[in-house]
XYZ file of C-alpha atoms in Angstrom:
408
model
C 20.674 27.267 3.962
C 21.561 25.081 0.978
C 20.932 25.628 -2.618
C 17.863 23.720 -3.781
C 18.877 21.183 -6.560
C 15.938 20.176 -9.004
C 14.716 16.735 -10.273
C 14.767 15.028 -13.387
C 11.398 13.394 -15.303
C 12.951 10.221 -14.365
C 13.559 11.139 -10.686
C 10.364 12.243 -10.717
C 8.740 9.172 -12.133
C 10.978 6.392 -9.037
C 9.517 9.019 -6.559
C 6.406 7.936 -7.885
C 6.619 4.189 -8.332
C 8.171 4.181 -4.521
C 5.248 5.950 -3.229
C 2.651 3.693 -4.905
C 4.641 0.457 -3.311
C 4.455 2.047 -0.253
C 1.226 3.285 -0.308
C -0.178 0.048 -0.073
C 2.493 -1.034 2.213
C 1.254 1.657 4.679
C -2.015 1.123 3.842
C -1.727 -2.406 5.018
C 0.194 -1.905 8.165
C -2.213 1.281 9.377
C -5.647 -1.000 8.534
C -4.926 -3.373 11.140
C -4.886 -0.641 14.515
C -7.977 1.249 12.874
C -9.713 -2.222 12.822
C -9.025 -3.123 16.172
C -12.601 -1.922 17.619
C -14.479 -4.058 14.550
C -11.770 -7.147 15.444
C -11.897 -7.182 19.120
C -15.902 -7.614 18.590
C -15.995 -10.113 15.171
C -13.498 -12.527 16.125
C -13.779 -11.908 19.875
C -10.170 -10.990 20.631
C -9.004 -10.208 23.960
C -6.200 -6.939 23.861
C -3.715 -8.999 24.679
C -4.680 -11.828 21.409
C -4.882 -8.463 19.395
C -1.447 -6.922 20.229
C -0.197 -10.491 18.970
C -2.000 -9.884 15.733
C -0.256 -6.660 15.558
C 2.947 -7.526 16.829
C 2.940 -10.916 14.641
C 3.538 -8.347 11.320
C 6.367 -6.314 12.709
C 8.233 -9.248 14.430
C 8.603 -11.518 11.167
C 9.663 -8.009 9.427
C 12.522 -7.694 11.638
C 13.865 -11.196 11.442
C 13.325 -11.246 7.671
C 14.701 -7.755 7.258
C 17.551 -8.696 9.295
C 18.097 -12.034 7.185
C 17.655 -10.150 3.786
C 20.504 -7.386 4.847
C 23.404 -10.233 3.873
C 22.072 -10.080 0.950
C 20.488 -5.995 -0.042
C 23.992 -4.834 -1.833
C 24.452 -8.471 -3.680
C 21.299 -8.252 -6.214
C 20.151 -5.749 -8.230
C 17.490 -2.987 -6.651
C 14.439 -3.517 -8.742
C 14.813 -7.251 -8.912
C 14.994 -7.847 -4.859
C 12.172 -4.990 -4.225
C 10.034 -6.835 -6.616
C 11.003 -10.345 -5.098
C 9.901 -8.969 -1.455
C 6.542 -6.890 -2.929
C 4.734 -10.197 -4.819
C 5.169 -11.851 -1.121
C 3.796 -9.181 0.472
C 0.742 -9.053 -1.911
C 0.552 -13.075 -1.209
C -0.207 -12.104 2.386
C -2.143 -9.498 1.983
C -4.390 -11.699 -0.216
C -4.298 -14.437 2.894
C -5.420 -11.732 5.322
C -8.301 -11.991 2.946
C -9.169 -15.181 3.337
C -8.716 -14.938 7.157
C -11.432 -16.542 9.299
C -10.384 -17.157 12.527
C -7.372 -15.793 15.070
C -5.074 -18.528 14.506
C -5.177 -17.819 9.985
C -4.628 -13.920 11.196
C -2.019 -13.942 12.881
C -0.179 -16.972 10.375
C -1.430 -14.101 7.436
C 0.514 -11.321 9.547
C 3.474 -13.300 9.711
C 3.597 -13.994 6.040
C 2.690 -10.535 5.383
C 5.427 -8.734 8.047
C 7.968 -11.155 6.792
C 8.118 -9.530 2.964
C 6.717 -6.296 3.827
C 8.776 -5.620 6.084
C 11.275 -4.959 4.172
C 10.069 -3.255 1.398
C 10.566 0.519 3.041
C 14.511 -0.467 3.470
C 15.049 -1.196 -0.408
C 12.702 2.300 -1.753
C 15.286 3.926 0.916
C 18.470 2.633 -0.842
C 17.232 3.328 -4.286
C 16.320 6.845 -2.959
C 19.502 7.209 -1.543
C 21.593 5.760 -4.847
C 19.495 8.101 -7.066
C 19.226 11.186 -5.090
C 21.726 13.835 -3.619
C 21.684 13.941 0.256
C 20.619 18.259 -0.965
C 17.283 16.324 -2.919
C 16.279 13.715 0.139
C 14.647 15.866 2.189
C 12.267 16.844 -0.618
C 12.150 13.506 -1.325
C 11.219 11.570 1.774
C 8.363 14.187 1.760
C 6.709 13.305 -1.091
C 7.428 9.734 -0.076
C 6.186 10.518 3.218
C 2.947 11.352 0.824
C 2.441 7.533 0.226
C 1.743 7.898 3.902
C -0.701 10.665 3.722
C -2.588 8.982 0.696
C -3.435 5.865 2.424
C -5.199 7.894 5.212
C -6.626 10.256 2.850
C -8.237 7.708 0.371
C -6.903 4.423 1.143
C -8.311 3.997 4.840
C -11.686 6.036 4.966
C -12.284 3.594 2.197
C -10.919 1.027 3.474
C -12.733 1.432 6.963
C -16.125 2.409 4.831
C -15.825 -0.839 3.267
C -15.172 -3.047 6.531
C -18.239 -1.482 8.026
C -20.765 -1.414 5.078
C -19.651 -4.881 3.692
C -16.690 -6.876 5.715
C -13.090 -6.437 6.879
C -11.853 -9.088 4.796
C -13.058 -7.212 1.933
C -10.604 -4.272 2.561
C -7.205 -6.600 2.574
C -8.925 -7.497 -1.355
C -8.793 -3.922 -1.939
C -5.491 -3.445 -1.172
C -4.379 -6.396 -3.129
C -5.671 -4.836 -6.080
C -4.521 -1.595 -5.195
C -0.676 -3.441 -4.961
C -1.224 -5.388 -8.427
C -1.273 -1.542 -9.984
C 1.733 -0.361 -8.434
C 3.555 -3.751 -9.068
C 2.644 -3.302 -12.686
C 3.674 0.038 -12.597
C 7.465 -0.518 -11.195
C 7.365 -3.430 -13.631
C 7.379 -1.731 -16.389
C 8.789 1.899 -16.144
C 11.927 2.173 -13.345
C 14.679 0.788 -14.842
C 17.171 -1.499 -13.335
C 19.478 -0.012 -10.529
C 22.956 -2.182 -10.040
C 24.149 -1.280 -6.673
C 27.356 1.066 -5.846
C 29.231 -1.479 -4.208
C 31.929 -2.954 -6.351
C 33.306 -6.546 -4.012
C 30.893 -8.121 -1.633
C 31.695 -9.790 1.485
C 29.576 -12.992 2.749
C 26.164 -12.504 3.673
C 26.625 -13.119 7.715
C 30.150 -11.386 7.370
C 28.476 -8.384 6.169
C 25.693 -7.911 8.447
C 28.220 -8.430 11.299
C 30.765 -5.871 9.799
C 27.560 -3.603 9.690
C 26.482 -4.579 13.351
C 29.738 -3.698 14.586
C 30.054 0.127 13.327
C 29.648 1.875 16.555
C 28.398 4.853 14.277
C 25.359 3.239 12.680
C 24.128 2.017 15.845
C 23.152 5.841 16.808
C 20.418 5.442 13.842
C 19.599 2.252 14.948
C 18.734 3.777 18.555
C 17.024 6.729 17.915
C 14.467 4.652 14.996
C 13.866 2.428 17.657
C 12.721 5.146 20.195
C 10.917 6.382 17.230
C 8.953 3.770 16.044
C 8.087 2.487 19.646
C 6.487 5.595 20.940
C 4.209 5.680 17.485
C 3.293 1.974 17.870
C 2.346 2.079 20.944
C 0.393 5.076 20.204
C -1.614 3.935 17.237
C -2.130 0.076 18.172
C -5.301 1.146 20.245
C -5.973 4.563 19.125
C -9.200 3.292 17.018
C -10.444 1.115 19.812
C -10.161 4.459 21.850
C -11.664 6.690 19.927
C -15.075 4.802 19.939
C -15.037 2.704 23.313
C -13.236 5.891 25.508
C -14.311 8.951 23.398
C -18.125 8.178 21.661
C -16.904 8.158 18.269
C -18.538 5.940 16.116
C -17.410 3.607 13.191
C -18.762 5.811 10.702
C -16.508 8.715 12.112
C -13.201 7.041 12.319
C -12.713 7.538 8.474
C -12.898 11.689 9.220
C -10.197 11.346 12.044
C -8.051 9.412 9.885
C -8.940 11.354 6.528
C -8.184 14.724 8.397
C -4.794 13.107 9.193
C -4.272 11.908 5.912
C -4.477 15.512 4.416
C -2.347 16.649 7.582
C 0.187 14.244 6.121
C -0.388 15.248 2.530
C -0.020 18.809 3.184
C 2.828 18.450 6.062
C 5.314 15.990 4.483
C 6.568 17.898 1.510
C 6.441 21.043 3.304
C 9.015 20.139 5.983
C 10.972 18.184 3.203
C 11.581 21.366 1.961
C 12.170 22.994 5.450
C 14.613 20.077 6.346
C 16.992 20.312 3.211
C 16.685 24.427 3.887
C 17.194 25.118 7.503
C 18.338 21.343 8.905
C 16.922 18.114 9.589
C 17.627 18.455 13.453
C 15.706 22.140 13.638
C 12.884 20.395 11.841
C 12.944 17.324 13.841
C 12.941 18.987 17.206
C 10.224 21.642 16.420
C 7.895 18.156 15.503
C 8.844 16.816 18.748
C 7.724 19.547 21.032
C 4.545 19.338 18.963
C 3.773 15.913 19.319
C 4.839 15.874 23.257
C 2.037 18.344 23.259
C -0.678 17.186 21.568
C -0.046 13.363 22.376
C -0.667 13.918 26.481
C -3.590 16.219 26.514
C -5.422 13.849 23.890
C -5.003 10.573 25.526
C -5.781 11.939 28.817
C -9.030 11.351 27.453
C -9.732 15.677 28.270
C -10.667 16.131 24.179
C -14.480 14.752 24.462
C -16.084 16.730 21.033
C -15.147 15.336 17.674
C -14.207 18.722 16.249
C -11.465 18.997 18.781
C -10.309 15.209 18.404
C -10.095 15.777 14.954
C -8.121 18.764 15.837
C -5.650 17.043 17.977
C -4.439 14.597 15.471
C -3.889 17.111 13.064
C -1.420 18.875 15.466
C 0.288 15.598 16.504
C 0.443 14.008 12.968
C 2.057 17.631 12.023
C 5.064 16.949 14.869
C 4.505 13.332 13.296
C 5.366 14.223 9.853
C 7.996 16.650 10.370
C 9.656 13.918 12.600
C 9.818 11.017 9.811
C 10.655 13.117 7.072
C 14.057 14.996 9.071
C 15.132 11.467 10.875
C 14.760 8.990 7.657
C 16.442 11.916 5.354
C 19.300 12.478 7.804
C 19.702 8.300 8.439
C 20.266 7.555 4.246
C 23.351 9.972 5.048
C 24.999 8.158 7.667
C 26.075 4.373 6.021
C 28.930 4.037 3.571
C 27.378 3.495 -0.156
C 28.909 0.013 0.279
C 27.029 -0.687 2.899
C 23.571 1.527 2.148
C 21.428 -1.909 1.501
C 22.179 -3.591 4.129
C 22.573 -0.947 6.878
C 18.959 0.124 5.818
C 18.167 -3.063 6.179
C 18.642 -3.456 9.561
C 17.527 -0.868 10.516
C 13.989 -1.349 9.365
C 15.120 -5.041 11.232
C 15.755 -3.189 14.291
C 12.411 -0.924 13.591
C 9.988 -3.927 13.077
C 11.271 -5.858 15.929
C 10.946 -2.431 18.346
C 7.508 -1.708 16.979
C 6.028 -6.036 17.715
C 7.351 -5.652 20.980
C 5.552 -1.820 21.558
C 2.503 -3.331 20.089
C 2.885 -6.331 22.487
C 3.308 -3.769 25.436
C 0.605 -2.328 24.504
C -1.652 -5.085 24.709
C -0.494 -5.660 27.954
C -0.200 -2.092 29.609
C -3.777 -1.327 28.275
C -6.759 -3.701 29.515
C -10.692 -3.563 28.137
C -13.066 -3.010 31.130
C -16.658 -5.056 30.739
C -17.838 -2.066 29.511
C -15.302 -1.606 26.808
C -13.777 0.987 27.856
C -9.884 0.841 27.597
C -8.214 0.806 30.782
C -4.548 2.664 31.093
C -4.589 4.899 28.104
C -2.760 7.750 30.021
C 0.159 5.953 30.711
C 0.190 4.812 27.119
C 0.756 8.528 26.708
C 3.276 9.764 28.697
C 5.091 6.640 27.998
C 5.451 8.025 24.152
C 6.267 11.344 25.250
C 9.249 9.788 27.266
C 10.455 8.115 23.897
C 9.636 11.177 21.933
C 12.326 13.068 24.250
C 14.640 10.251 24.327
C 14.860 10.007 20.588
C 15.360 13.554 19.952
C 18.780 13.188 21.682
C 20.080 10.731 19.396
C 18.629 12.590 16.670
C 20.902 15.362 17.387
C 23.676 12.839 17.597
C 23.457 11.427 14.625
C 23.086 15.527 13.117
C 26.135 16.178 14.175
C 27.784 13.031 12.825
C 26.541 13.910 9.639
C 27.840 17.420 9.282
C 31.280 16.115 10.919
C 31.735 13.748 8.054
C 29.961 15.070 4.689
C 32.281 12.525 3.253
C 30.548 9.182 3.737
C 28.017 9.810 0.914
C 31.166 9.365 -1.391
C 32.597 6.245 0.299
C-alpha cells in the first residue's frame, strides 16, 4: 500500500476541464455503435458499409495521431489540445449535416482524424501535473467522462435520434463541446512541456518506435482496445434484432452502464494506487471473460438480466482502463511522454478500425435481421482479454523495476 497524496483546487479544476473534453469525445465515438440498428435501417447500410463507418473514425485517428507524435513535446499542451478539439467539433458538426453513406463516412474521417488524438494530449497533461501516487485516482474520475456520456449524454442522445432524428444528436454534442472548449479556454492555464531540446519530428517518433520497452504498452492497448471494439460495434444492433429490446430500451442498458462506470471508475482508481494496478487489472479481466461469453451467447433473453450483464462486464471494463492507462503514463521518459502517448492512441485507433472492420465482416445480418456470428464475436474478445492481461503484467513489472523513469 502507498500513502494517498491529495489534490490541489487547481488539480482539481484540469481533472475537470479533461473530463468535459472527453466527455464529448466519448460521447461521440460511443453514439455511432448504439446507432447502428437506427443506421443500418435509415440509410440502408449493409454490416459490412457500417463497420467502414465505424472503422473510418478510428483509422484517420491513428494516422493523424501517429503524424501529430513528431510534434506532442514541441508546442505547448493547451495550445495543441485546443488546435486538435475545434477540428474535432468541425466534424462532429459535419456528421450533422450527413445525408447519405458516402458524407458519413468523409464526416468520420474528419472527425477520427482530430479526435483521435485528443485522449493522448489530456494523458500527458495528466501525467506532467500529477504524481504517478495521484493517477490512479485520477484516470478514475477521468474514466468518469466515460460514465457521464452513458449516463446523460447517450440515453439523451439515443432519446433524441428516435423521437426527432440522428443527425440531431451529433448537434447536441457540438454544443455540448462548445461548453467545454470555452471552459479549457478560459480557466487551465498554459502547460510548457518537460522536455528541454527537441529532436526532428520523424527522428523522434522513430527514436520512440524503436524503444523495445514502450512497445509492451503498445501491445497490450492494442489487445485492449480490439476485444472492446469488436464488442461494442454491434452490441446495439444485437440487443434489439437478437435479444427483443426495443429502441426505447437501449437508453436503460446504456444508462445502467453509465452509472456502472460512474460508480466503478473512481472506486478502482483508488484500489489501483492502494493495492496495484496489475491486482486491479486482473480481477476486471476475470470479470469481463465472464460476463462477456454468457451474454453474447445470446442465453440472457429478459431485460432485467441484460441489464444485469453489462453492469458486471462494464465493472471488469472499468477496472481494466483505469489500472492499464494509469500504469502506461509511467512507463515513457518525460522527454518523450507526448509523443509516446501519442502513438499509442496511433497504435489504439488503428487496432480498434481494423476490429470494427472485422467485425463487420465476422458478423452477417440474416433477412430477418437477426445478426449472424455473435458468439464467436465473443470468445474472440475473451481470447484478447487473456492475451492482454499478460502484457499487462509485463509492463507492471517494468514499472516497479525502474521507479526512475518518471524523473528522466
Amino acid at each position: 500500500m502507498t500513502e494517498k497524496e491529495g489534490f490541489t483546487s487547481y488539480q482539481k479544476l484540469v481533472i475537470l476541464g479533461l473530463a468535459g473534453l472527453l466527455f464529448t469525445v466519448v460521447l461521440d465515438y460511443m453514439l455511432l455503435p448504439a446507432l447502428s440498428g437506427t443506421l443500418l435501417k435509415q440509410l440502408q447500410l449493409s454490416t459490412e458499409e457500417f463497420g467502414l463507418i465505424a472503422s473510418a473514425y478510428a483509422l484517420s485517428a491513428g494516422i493523424s495521431a501517429l503524424l501529430a507524435s513528431g510534434y506532442a513535446d514541441r508546442f505547448e499542451r493547451k495550445s495543441f489540445l485546443l488546435v486538435f478539439y475545434t477540428g474535432f467539433l468541425i466534424g462532429i458538426l459535419l456528421c450533422a449535416f450527413s445525408p447519405s453513406f458516402p458524407m458519413l463516412l468523409t464526416s468520420r474521417i474528419i472527425t477520427g482524424a482530430f479526435g483521435g488524438v485528443i485522449a493522448s494530449i489530456c494523458f500527458a497533461m495528466v501525467a506532467d501535473v500529477f504524481s504517478l501516487s495521484q493517477r490512479g485516482r485520477v484516470m478514475g474520475w477521468i474514466q468518469m467522462a466515460f460514465a457521464a456520456s452513458l449516463v446523460m449524454g447517450l440515453p439523451l442522445s439515443l432519446y433524441i435520434a428516435s423521437s426527432f432524428s440522428w443527425k440531431m444528436a451529433y448537434g447536441m454534442i457540438f454544443s455540448f463541446g462548445v461548453l467545454a472548449l470555452l471552459f479549457v479556454v478560459f480557466l487551465i492555464r498554459p502547460l510548457e512541456n518537460p522536455a528541454s531540446q527537441f529532436s526532428a519530428p520523424w527522428n523522434h517518433i522513430i527514436s520512440n518506435l524503436k524503444r523495445s520497452s514502450y512497445w509492451t504498452v503498445y501491445g497490450a492497448n492494442i489487445l485492449i482496445v480490439s476485444g472492446d471494439v469488436i464488442f461494442m460495434t454491434f452490441n446495439a444492433a444485437f440487443l434489439t434484432n437478437n435479444l427483443g429490446l426495443t429502441d426505447s430500451q437501449l437508453p436503460f442498458v446504456y444508462g445502467a452502464v453509465g452509472v456502472t462506470s460512474l460508480v466503478a471508475a473512481p472506486v478502482f482508481g483508488k484500489l489501483a494506487d492502494r493495492f496495484g494496478k496489475w491486482t486491479v487489472f486482473a480481477i476486471g479481466t476475470l470479470l469481463s471473460i465472464a460476463t462477456v461469453v454468457v451474454y453474447t451467447a445470446g442465453a440472457i433473453q429478459r431485460f432485467e438480466w441484460i441489464i444485469f450483464v453489462h453492469v458486471g462486464l462494464f465493472f471488469g471494463v472499468n477496472a481494466r482502463m483505469v489500472s492499464a492507462t494509469a500504469l502506461a503514463t509511467a512507463v515513457p521518459k518525460k522527454s518523450d511522454r507526448g509523443a509516446f502517448l501519442a502513438i499509442d492512441t496511433s497504435i489504439q485507433q488503428l487496432a480498434g478500425g481494423i476490429a470494427a472492420a472485422i467485425a463487420g465482416w465476422v458478423i452477417f445480418q440474416g433477412v430477418d435481421g437477426i445478426l449472424l456470428n455473435y458468439p464467436q464475436i465473443g470468445w474472440l474478445m475473451a481470447i484478447l482479454m487473456l492475451l492482454s492481461a499478460g502484457l499487462v503484467f509485463l509492463v507492471s513489472n517494468q514499472v516497479k523495476a525502474n521507479p526512475e523513469s518518471e524523473s528522466n
